[in-house]
Coordinates of C-alpha atoms in Angstrom, one line a residue:
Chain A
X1 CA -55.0 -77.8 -39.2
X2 CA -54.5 -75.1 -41.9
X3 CA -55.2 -71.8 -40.0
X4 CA -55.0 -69.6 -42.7
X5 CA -55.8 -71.1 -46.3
X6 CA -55.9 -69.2 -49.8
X7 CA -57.2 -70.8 -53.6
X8 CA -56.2 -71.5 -55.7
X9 CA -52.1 -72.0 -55.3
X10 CA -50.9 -70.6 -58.6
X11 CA -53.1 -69.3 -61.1
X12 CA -52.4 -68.7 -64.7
X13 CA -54.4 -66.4 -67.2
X14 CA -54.8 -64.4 -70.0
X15 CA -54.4 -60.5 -70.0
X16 CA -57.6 -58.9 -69.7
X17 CA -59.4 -61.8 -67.7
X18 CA -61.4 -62.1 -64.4
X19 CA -60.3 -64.0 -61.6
X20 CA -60.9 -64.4 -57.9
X21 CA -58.6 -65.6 -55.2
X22 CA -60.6 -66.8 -52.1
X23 CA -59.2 -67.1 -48.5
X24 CA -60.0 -68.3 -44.9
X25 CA -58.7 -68.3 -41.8
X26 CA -59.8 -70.4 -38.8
X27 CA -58.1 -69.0 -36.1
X28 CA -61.2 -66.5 -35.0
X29 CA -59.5 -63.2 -36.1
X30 CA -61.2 -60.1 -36.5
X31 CA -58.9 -58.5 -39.1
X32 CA -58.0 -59.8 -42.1
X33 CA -55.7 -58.5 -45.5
X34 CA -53.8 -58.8 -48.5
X35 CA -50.6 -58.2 -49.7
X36 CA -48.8 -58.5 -53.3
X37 CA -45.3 -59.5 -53.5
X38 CA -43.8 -58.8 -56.1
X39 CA -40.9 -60.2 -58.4
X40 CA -38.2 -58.0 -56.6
X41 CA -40.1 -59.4 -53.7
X42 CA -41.3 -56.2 -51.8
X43 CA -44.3 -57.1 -50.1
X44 CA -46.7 -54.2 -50.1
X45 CA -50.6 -54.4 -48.2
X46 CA -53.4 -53.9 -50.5
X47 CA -56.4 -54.1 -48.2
X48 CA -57.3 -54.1 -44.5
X49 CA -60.5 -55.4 -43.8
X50 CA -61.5 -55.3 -39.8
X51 CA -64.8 -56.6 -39.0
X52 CA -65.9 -56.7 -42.7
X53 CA -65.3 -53.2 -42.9
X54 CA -62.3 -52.1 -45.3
X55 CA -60.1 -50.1 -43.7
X56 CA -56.8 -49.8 -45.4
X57 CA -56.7 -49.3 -49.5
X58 CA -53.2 -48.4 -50.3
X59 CA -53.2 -46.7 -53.8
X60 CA -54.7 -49.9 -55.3
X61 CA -56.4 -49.9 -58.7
X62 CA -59.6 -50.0 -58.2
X63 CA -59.2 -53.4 -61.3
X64 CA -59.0 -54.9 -57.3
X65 CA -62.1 -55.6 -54.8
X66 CA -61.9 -57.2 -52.1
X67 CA -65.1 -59.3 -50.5
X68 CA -65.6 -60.1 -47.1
X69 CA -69.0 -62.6 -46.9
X70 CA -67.9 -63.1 -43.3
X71 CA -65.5 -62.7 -40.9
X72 CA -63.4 -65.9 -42.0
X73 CA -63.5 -65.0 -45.3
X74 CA -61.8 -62.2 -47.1
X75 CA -61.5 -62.7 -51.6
X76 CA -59.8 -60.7 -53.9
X77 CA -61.5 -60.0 -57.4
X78 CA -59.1 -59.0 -60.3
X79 CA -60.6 -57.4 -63.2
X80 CA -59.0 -56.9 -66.5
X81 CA -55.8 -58.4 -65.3
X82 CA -52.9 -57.4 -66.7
X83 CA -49.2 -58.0 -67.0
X84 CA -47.9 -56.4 -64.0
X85 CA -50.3 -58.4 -62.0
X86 CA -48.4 -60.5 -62.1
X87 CA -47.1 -61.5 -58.6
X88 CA -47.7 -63.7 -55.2
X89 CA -50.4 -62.6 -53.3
X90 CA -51.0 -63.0 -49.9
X91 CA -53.9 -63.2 -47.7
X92 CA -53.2 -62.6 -43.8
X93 CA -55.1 -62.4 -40.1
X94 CA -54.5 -61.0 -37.0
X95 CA -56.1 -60.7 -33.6
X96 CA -55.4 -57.5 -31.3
X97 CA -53.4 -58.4 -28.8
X98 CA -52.8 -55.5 -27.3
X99 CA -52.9 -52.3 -28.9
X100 CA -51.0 -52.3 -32.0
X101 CA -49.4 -55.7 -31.3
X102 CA -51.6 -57.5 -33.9
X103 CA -49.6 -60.9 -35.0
X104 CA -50.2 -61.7 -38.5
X105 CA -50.8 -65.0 -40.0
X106 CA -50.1 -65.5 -43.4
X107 CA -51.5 -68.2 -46.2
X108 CA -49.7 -69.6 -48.3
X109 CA -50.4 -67.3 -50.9
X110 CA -51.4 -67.5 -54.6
X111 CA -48.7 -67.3 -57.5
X112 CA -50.5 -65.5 -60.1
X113 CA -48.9 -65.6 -63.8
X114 CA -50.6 -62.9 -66.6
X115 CA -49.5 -63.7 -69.9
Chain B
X1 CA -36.7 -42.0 -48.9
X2 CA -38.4 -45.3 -48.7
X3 CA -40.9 -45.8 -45.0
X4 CA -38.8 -49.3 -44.3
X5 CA -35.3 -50.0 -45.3
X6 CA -32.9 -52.4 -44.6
X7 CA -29.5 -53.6 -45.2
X8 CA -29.1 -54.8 -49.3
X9 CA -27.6 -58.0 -48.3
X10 CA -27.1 -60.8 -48.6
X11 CA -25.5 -62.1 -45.9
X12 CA -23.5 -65.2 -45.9
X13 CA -22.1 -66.4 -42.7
X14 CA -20.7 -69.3 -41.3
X15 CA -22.2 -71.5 -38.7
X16 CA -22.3 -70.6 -35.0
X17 CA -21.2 -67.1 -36.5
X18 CA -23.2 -64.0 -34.9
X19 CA -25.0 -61.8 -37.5
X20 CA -26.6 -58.1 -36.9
X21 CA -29.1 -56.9 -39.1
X22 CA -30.2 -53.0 -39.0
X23 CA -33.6 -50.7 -40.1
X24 CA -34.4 -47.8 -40.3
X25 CA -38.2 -46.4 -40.4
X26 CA -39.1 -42.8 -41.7
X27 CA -42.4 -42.2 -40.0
X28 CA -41.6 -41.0 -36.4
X29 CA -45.4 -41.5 -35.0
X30 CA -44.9 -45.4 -35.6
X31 CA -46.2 -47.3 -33.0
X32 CA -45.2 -51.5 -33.5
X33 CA -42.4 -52.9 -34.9
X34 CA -41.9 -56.9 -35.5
X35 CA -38.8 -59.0 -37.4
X36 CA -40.6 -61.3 -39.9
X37 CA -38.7 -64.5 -41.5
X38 CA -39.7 -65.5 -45.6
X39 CA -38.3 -68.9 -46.5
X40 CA -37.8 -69.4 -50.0
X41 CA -41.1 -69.6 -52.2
X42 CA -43.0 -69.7 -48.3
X43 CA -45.1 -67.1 -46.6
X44 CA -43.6 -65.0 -44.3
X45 CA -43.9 -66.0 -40.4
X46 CA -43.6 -63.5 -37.5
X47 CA -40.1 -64.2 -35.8
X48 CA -40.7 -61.4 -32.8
X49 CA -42.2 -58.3 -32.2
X50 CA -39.8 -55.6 -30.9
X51 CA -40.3 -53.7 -27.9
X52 CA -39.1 -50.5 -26.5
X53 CA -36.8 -51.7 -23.8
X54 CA -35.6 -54.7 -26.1
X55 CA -36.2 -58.1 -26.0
X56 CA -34.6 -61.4 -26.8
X57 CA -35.7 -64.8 -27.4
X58 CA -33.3 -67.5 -27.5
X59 CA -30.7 -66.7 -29.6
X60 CA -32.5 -64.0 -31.1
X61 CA -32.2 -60.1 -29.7
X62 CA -34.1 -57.6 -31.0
X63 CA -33.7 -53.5 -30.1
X64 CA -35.3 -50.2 -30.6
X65 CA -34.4 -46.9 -30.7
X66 CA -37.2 -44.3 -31.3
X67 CA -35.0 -41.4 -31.6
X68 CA -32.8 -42.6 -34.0
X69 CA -36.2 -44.8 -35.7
X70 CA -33.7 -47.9 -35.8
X71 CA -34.6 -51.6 -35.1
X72 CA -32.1 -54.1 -35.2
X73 CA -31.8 -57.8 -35.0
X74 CA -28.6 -59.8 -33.6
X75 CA -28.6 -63.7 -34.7
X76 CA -26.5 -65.6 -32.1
X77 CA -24.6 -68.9 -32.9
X78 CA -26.4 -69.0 -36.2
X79 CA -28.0 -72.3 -37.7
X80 CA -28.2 -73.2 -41.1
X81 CA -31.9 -73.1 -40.6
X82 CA -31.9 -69.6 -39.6
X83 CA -31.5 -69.4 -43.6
X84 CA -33.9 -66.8 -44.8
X85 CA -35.1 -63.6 -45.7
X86 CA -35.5 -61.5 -42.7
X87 CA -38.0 -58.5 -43.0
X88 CA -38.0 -55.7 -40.9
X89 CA -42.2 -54.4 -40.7
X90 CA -43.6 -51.3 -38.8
X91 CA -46.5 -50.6 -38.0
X92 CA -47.7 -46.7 -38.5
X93 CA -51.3 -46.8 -36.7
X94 CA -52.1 -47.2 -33.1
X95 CA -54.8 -49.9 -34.5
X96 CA -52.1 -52.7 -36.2
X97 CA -54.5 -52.0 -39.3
X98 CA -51.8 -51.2 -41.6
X99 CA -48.0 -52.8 -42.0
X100 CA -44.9 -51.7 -44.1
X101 CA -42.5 -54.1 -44.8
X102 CA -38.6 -53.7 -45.9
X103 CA -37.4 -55.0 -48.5
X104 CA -35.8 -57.8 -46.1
X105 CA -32.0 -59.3 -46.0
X106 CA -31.4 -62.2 -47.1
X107 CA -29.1 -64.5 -44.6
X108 CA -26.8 -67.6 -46.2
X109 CA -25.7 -69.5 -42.7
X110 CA -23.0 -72.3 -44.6
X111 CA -22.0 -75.3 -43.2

């Protein structure tokens, strides 16, 4: 049972393109987000999205939207992509625990290549 | 000053060696801390949250100190499968809305 899922797995485009990177997560959480790793492998958060409300944007061009149709769902749209893009992207959930004590979940993320 | 740092690395130990990683934090109000493993080309998977008073789990021993915004994380009798990246995240809110990761260390346990 996959509990958090992204699509596609790697993803390779032209500069300037559209794209979209969708993910799930069945595990009931109420706050979901995404991260970019990057090729010296510093994994920053992008977005927070609690409740389908966004509540984290960390200095993220705004090229990036996230979409939440539902609480399982939380995409990333890309527009104009260019090459520094170029990185893995995680998608991630969490459930309060207590307090701050959220556990995240990660997917598998999505290599994404610009060329 | 970067919000998470850790130790440059890598590490490359023996087996059943013992293997200490530290990190520092800059933001003094932060409120959770956690030790996250990456395998190579893998997501990241929370190894332990770290609490105030310490805690351990198995082999694993994770401490705080607040005053000095230090976490560490002491390996015991080290497996080759405890070959990862090991990233040190804090969290800044009271909420767990937002996480900072370091930049992780890299661990080598050889045969």
């Amino acid at each position: 049972d996959t509990a958090v899922s992204q699509t596609p797995k790697y993803l390779v485009t032209q500069m300037g393109n559209d794209k979209s990177i969708k993910c799930e997560q069945n595990l009931g959480h109420d706050t979901m987000y995404w991260y970019k790793q990057d090729s010296k492998k510093f994994l920053k958060i992008m977005f927070s999205y609690n409740n389908k409300e966004l509540i984290i944007n960390e200095t993220v061009p705004n090229r990036f939207s996230p979409k939440s149709p539902d609480k399982a769902h939380l995409n990333l749209h890309i527009n104009s992509l260019e090459l520094g893009d170029s990185a893995v992207y995680f998608c991630a959930s969490s459930h309060a625990m207590m307090s701050g004590w959220k556990t995240q979940y990660f997917g598998p993320g999505t290599r994404l290549l610009v060329l | 000053r970067k919000e998470v740092e850790q130790d440059p690395g890598p590490f490359n130990v023996p087996e059943g060696a013992t293997v200490a990683f530290n990190c520092t934090y800059s933001n003094s109000a932060s409120q959770s801390f956690f030790w996250y493993r990456q395998d190579c080309r893998k997501e990241p998977k929370l190894l332990m949250s770290v609490y105030s008073s310490g805690n351990e789990d198995g082999r694993f021993t994770a401490q705080l100190n607040r005053a000095s915004q230090y976490i560490s994380l002491l390996i015991r009798d080290s497996k080759l499968s405890d070959s990862a990246t090991y990233l040190c995240v804090v969290s800044p809110d009271n909420y767990g809305q937002n996480f900072v990761f370091g930049p992780g260390t890299r661990l080598s346990v050889l045969p």
